[in-house]
Amino acid sequence: MKLNIDSTTTLHNGVAMPWLGLGVFQIPDGNPVEDAVSWAIEEGYRHIDTAALYGNEAGVGNAIRRSPVARDEMFVTTKVWNTDQGYSETLKAFAVSLERLDLGHVDLYLIHWPCPSQGKAIDTWRALEKLYEDGRARAIGVSNFLPHHLEDLMAASSITPMVNQVEFHPHLQQPDLVAFCESHDIRLTAWSPLKRGQILLEPTLGAIAARHGKSTAQVILRWLLQRGIVVIPKSVRQVRVIENADIYDFELSLDEMAEIDRMDRNERIGPHPDQL
Ligand code: NDP
């Protein structure tokens, strides 16, 4: 199937999720996030990834409401932060996020981190199940869950998460997690797909990029899409928001895919999910 900027993946509950989204971590609320989201929408992005933690849900909502694109064509993800875990706390946190976004509903609501030391992930998941059943979140999922966190959650609940959003880039490929999620029809989303810029000078990527006349960032994003992983690169620069979406006019060969697969070092830039 030929991918384009409108391509979506169907989650296991039937909801369509765009393969490409704009991440807005560390983009200040107000003009900076409103500009980034507006440029993205203008470019054809229909998926925005925010979180209560990011402090910019209001700006994300403003930009979407002001855009010419209908709300129903947009896919908005937000997340419950660690200190709000627990059943009633999560329901409250969701209400605050929804008010800030002011978009009527959330397309995907995630548990931001498993936080095993708190022991509240299952109660938190029950709140997400309730929000899903009430139609306030069209899909629900988790973030930063390893297979053993997912196993614990799934053993104690009736709805399998539709998405798991995790750190994923050529230096961190998590093969066990990929296999687990594939076997349970849980869609993976890659956060920090560009390793926050710290991988863009890798010679292997540079050589592949030169062959295709693309940038190393575009090669990584294309590799992720061809692996069946949703991508949510972040940028505050319009030229990069555009560049990161210009990934549909080339295809990596099987050899090139394998070359990038071999770059795995099991190296994180974020915390280990068992330790936060
Ligand atoms: P990314 O891997 O998306 O990298 C962003 C960095 O790369 C920024 O410094 C940006 O700079 C730069 N950049 C972006 N595009 C290009 C390009 N084409 N060429 C060169 N440099 C580029 O990192 P993030 O950590 O932001 O991850 C993406 C999103 O994932 C987040 O915004 C957030 O939505 C989500 N996330 C989720 C987490 C979770 O726990 N669930 C944790 C962390 C992130 P500039 O802005 O100056 O262009």
JSON list of N, CA and C in Angstrom, two decimals, residues 1 3 6-20 47 75 163 185 187-189 228-230:
[
{"chain": "A", "resi": 1, "resn": "MET", "atom": "N", "xyz": [0.85, -1.20, 0.00]},
{"chain": "A", "resi": 1, "resn": "MET", "atom": "CA", "xyz": [0.00, 0.00, 0.00]},
{"chain": "A", "resi": 1, "resn": "MET", "atom": "C", "xyz": [0.88, 1.25, 0.00]},
{"chain": "A", "resi": 3, "resn": "LEU", "atom": "N", "xyz": [1.86, 4.87, 0.98]},
{"chain": "A", "resi": 3, "resn": "LEU", "atom": "CA", "xyz": [1.53, 5.79, 2.06]},
{"chain": "A", "resi": 3, "resn": "LEU", "atom": "C", "xyz": [1.49, 7.22, 1.54]},
{"chain": "A", "resi": 6, "resn": "ASP", "atom": "N", "xyz": [-2.21, 11.49, 4.32]},
{"chain": "A", "resi": 6, "resn": "ASP", "atom": "CA", "xyz": [-3.55, 11.19, 4.85]},
{"chain": "A", "resi": 6, "resn": "ASP", "atom": "C", "xyz": [-3.69, 9.75, 5.33]},
{"chain": "A", "resi": 7, "resn": "SER", "atom": "N", "xyz": [-2.63, 8.95, 5.18]},
{"chain": "A", "resi": 7, "resn": "SER", "atom": "CA", "xyz": [-2.75, 7.53, 5.53]},
{"chain": "A", "resi": 7, "resn": "SER", "atom": "C", "xyz": [-2.99, 7.36, 7.03]},
{"chain": "A", "resi": 8, "resn": "THR", "atom": "N", "xyz": [-3.86, 6.39, 7.34]},
{"chain": "A", "resi": 8, "resn": "THR", "atom": "CA", "xyz": [-4.17, 6.11, 8.74]},
{"chain": "A", "resi": 8, "resn": "THR", "atom": "C", "xyz": [-3.99, 4.62, 8.99]},
{"chain": "A", "resi": 9, "resn": "THR", "atom": "N", "xyz": [-3.84, 4.29, 10.26]},
{"chain": "A", "resi": 9, "resn": "THR", "atom": "CA", "xyz": [-3.85, 2.89, 10.67]},
{"chain": "A", "resi": 9, "resn": "THR", "atom": "C", "xyz": [-5.13, 2.68, 11.46]},
{"chain": "A", "resi": 10, "resn": "THR", "atom": "N", "xyz": [-5.72, 1.49, 11.33]},
{"chain": "A", "resi": 10, "resn": "THR", "atom": "CA", "xyz": [-6.96, 1.23, 12.06]},
{"chain": "A", "resi": 10, "resn": "THR", "atom": "C", "xyz": [-6.63, 0.53, 13.37]},
{"chain": "A", "resi": 11, "resn": "LEU", "atom": "N", "xyz": [-6.96, 1.18, 14.47]},
{"chain": "A", "resi": 11, "resn": "LEU", "atom": "CA", "xyz": [-6.70, 0.59, 15.79]},
{"chain": "A", "resi": 11, "resn": "LEU", "atom": "C", "xyz": [-7.64, -0.59, 16.01]},
{"chain": "A", "resi": 12, "resn": "HIS", "atom": "N", "xyz": [-7.39, -1.40, 17.04]},
{"chain": "A", "resi": 12, "resn": "HIS", "atom": "CA", "xyz": [-8.18, -2.64, 17.15]},
{"chain": "A", "resi": 12, "resn": "HIS", "atom": "C", "xyz": [-9.64, -2.40, 17.49]},
{"chain": "A", "resi": 13, "resn": "ASN", "atom": "N", "xyz": [-10.00, -1.15, 17.85]},
{"chain": "A", "resi": 13, "resn": "ASN", "atom": "CA", "xyz": [-11.42, -0.85, 18.07]},
{"chain": "A", "resi": 13, "resn": "ASN", "atom": "C", "xyz": [-12.05, -0.20, 16.83]},
{"chain": "A", "resi": 14, "resn": "GLY", "atom": "N", "xyz": [-11.28, -0.13, 15.72]},
{"chain": "A", "resi": 14, "resn": "GLY", "atom": "CA", "xyz": [-11.85, 0.41, 14.48]},
{"chain": "A", "resi": 14, "resn": "GLY", "atom": "C", "xyz": [-11.58, 1.88, 14.24]},
{"chain": "A", "resi": 15, "resn": "VAL", "atom": "N", "xyz": [-10.99, 2.57, 15.22]},
{"chain": "A", "resi": 15, "resn": "VAL", "atom": "CA", "xyz": [-10.71, 4.00, 15.05]},
{"chain": "A", "resi": 15, "resn": "VAL", "atom": "C", "xyz": [-9.48, 4.19, 14.16]},
{"chain": "A", "resi": 16, "resn": "ALA", "atom": "N", "xyz": [-9.58, 5.17, 13.23]},
{"chain": "A", "resi": 16, "resn": "ALA", "atom": "CA", "xyz": [-8.46, 5.46, 12.32]},
{"chain": "A", "resi": 16, "resn": "ALA", "atom": "C", "xyz": [-7.53, 6.48, 12.95]},
{"chain": "A", "resi": 17, "resn": "MET", "atom": "N", "xyz": [-6.24, 6.14, 12.99]},
{"chain": "A", "resi": 17, "resn": "MET", "atom": "CA", "xyz": [-5.23, 7.02, 13.58]},
{"chain": "A", "resi": 17, "resn": "MET", "atom": "C", "xyz": [-4.21, 7.38, 12.50]},
{"chain": "A", "resi": 18, "resn": "PRO", "atom": "N", "xyz": [-3.98, 8.67, 12.26]},
{"chain": "A", "resi": 18, "resn": "PRO", "atom": "CA", "xyz": [-2.98, 9.03, 11.25]},
{"chain": "A", "resi": 18, "resn": "PRO", "atom": "C", "xyz": [-1.58, 8.53, 11.63]},
{"chain": "A", "resi": 19, "resn": "TRP", "atom": "N", "xyz": [-0.84, 8.04, 10.63]},
{"chain": "A", "resi": 19, "resn": "TRP", "atom": "CA", "xyz": [0.51, 7.50, 10.87]},
{"chain": "A", "resi": 19, "resn": "TRP", "atom": "C", "xyz": [1.48, 8.60, 11.29]},
{"chain": "A", "resi": 20, "resn": "LEU", "atom": "N", "xyz": [1.21, 9.83, 10.84]},
{"chain": "A", "resi": 20, "resn": "LEU", "atom": "CA", "xyz": [2.11, 10.95, 11.17]},
{"chain": "A", "resi": 20, "resn": "LEU", "atom": "C", "xyz": [1.38, 11.95, 12.05]},
{"chain": "A", "resi": 47, "resn": "HIS", "atom": "N", "xyz": [-2.90, 15.00, 13.12]},
{"chain": "A", "resi": 47, "resn": "HIS", "atom": "CA", "xyz": [-2.72, 14.28, 14.38]},
{"chain": "A", "resi": 47, "resn": "HIS", "atom": "C", "xyz": [-1.74, 15.09, 15.24]},
{"chain": "A", "resi": 75, "resn": "PHE", "atom": "N", "xyz": [-7.02, 14.25, 14.91]},
{"chain": "A", "resi": 75, "resn": "PHE", "atom": "CA", "xyz": [-6.82, 13.17, 15.89]},
{"chain": "A", "resi": 75, "resn": "PHE", "atom": "C", "xyz": [-5.92, 13.76, 16.98]},
{"chain": "A", "resi": 163, "resn": "VAL", "atom": "N", "xyz": [-3.10, 1.45, 21.92]},
{"chain": "A", "resi": 163, "resn": "VAL", "atom": "CA", "xyz": [-1.82, 2.04, 21.53]},
{"chain": "A", "resi": 163, "resn": "VAL", "atom": "C", "xyz": [-0.85, 1.94, 22.70]},
{"chain": "A", "resi": 185, "resn": "ASP", "atom": "N", "xyz": [-2.18, -6.89, 18.88]},
{"chain": "A", "resi": 185, "resn": "ASP", "atom": "CA", "xyz": [-2.80, -5.83, 18.07]},
{"chain": "A", "resi": 185, "resn": "ASP", "atom": "C", "xyz": [-2.80, -4.47, 18.79]},
{"chain": "A", "resi": 187, "resn": "ARG", "atom": "N", "xyz": [-1.07, -0.91, 18.73]},
{"chain": "A", "resi": 187, "resn": "ARG", "atom": "CA", "xyz": [-0.28, -0.10, 17.78]},
{"chain": "A", "resi": 187, "resn": "ARG", "atom": "C", "xyz": [0.81, 0.65, 18.52]},
{"chain": "A", "resi": 188, "resn": "LEU", "atom": "N", "xyz": [2.04, 0.55, 18.02]},
{"chain": "A", "resi": 188, "resn": "LEU", "atom": "CA", "xyz": [3.15, 1.29, 18.63]},
{"chain": "A", "resi": 188, "resn": "LEU", "atom": "C", "xyz": [3.27, 2.68, 18.00]},
{"chain": "A", "resi": 189, "resn": "THR", "atom": "N", "xyz": [3.51, 3.66, 18.86]},
{"chain": "A", "resi": 189, "resn": "THR", "atom": "CA", "xyz": [3.87, 5.00, 18.41]},
{"chain": "A", "resi": 189, "resn": "THR", "atom": "C", "xyz": [5.27, 5.28, 18.94]},
{"chain": "A", "resi": 228, "resn": "GLY", "atom": "N", "xyz": [5.80, 0.00, 10.30]},
{"chain": "A", "resi": 228, "resn": "GLY", "atom": "CA", "xyz": [4.44, -0.05, 10.86]},
{"chain": "A", "resi": 228, "resn": "GLY", "atom": "C", "xyz": [4.34, 0.61, 12.22]},
{"chain": "A", "resi": 229, "resn": "ILE", "atom": "N", "xyz": [5.14, 1.66, 12.42]},
{"chain": "A", "resi": 229, "resn": "ILE", "atom": "CA", "xyz": [5.14, 2.39, 13.69]},
{"chain": "A", "resi": 229, "resn": "ILE", "atom": "C", "xyz": [4.73, 3.84, 13.43]},
{"chain": "A", "resi": 230, "resn": "VAL", "atom": "N", "xyz": [3.79, 4.33, 14.23]},
{"chain": "A", "resi": 230, "resn": "VAL", "atom": "CA", "xyz": [3.30, 5.70, 14.10]},
{"chain": "A", "resi": 230, "resn": "VAL", "atom": "C", "xyz": [4.40, 6.66, 14.55]}
]
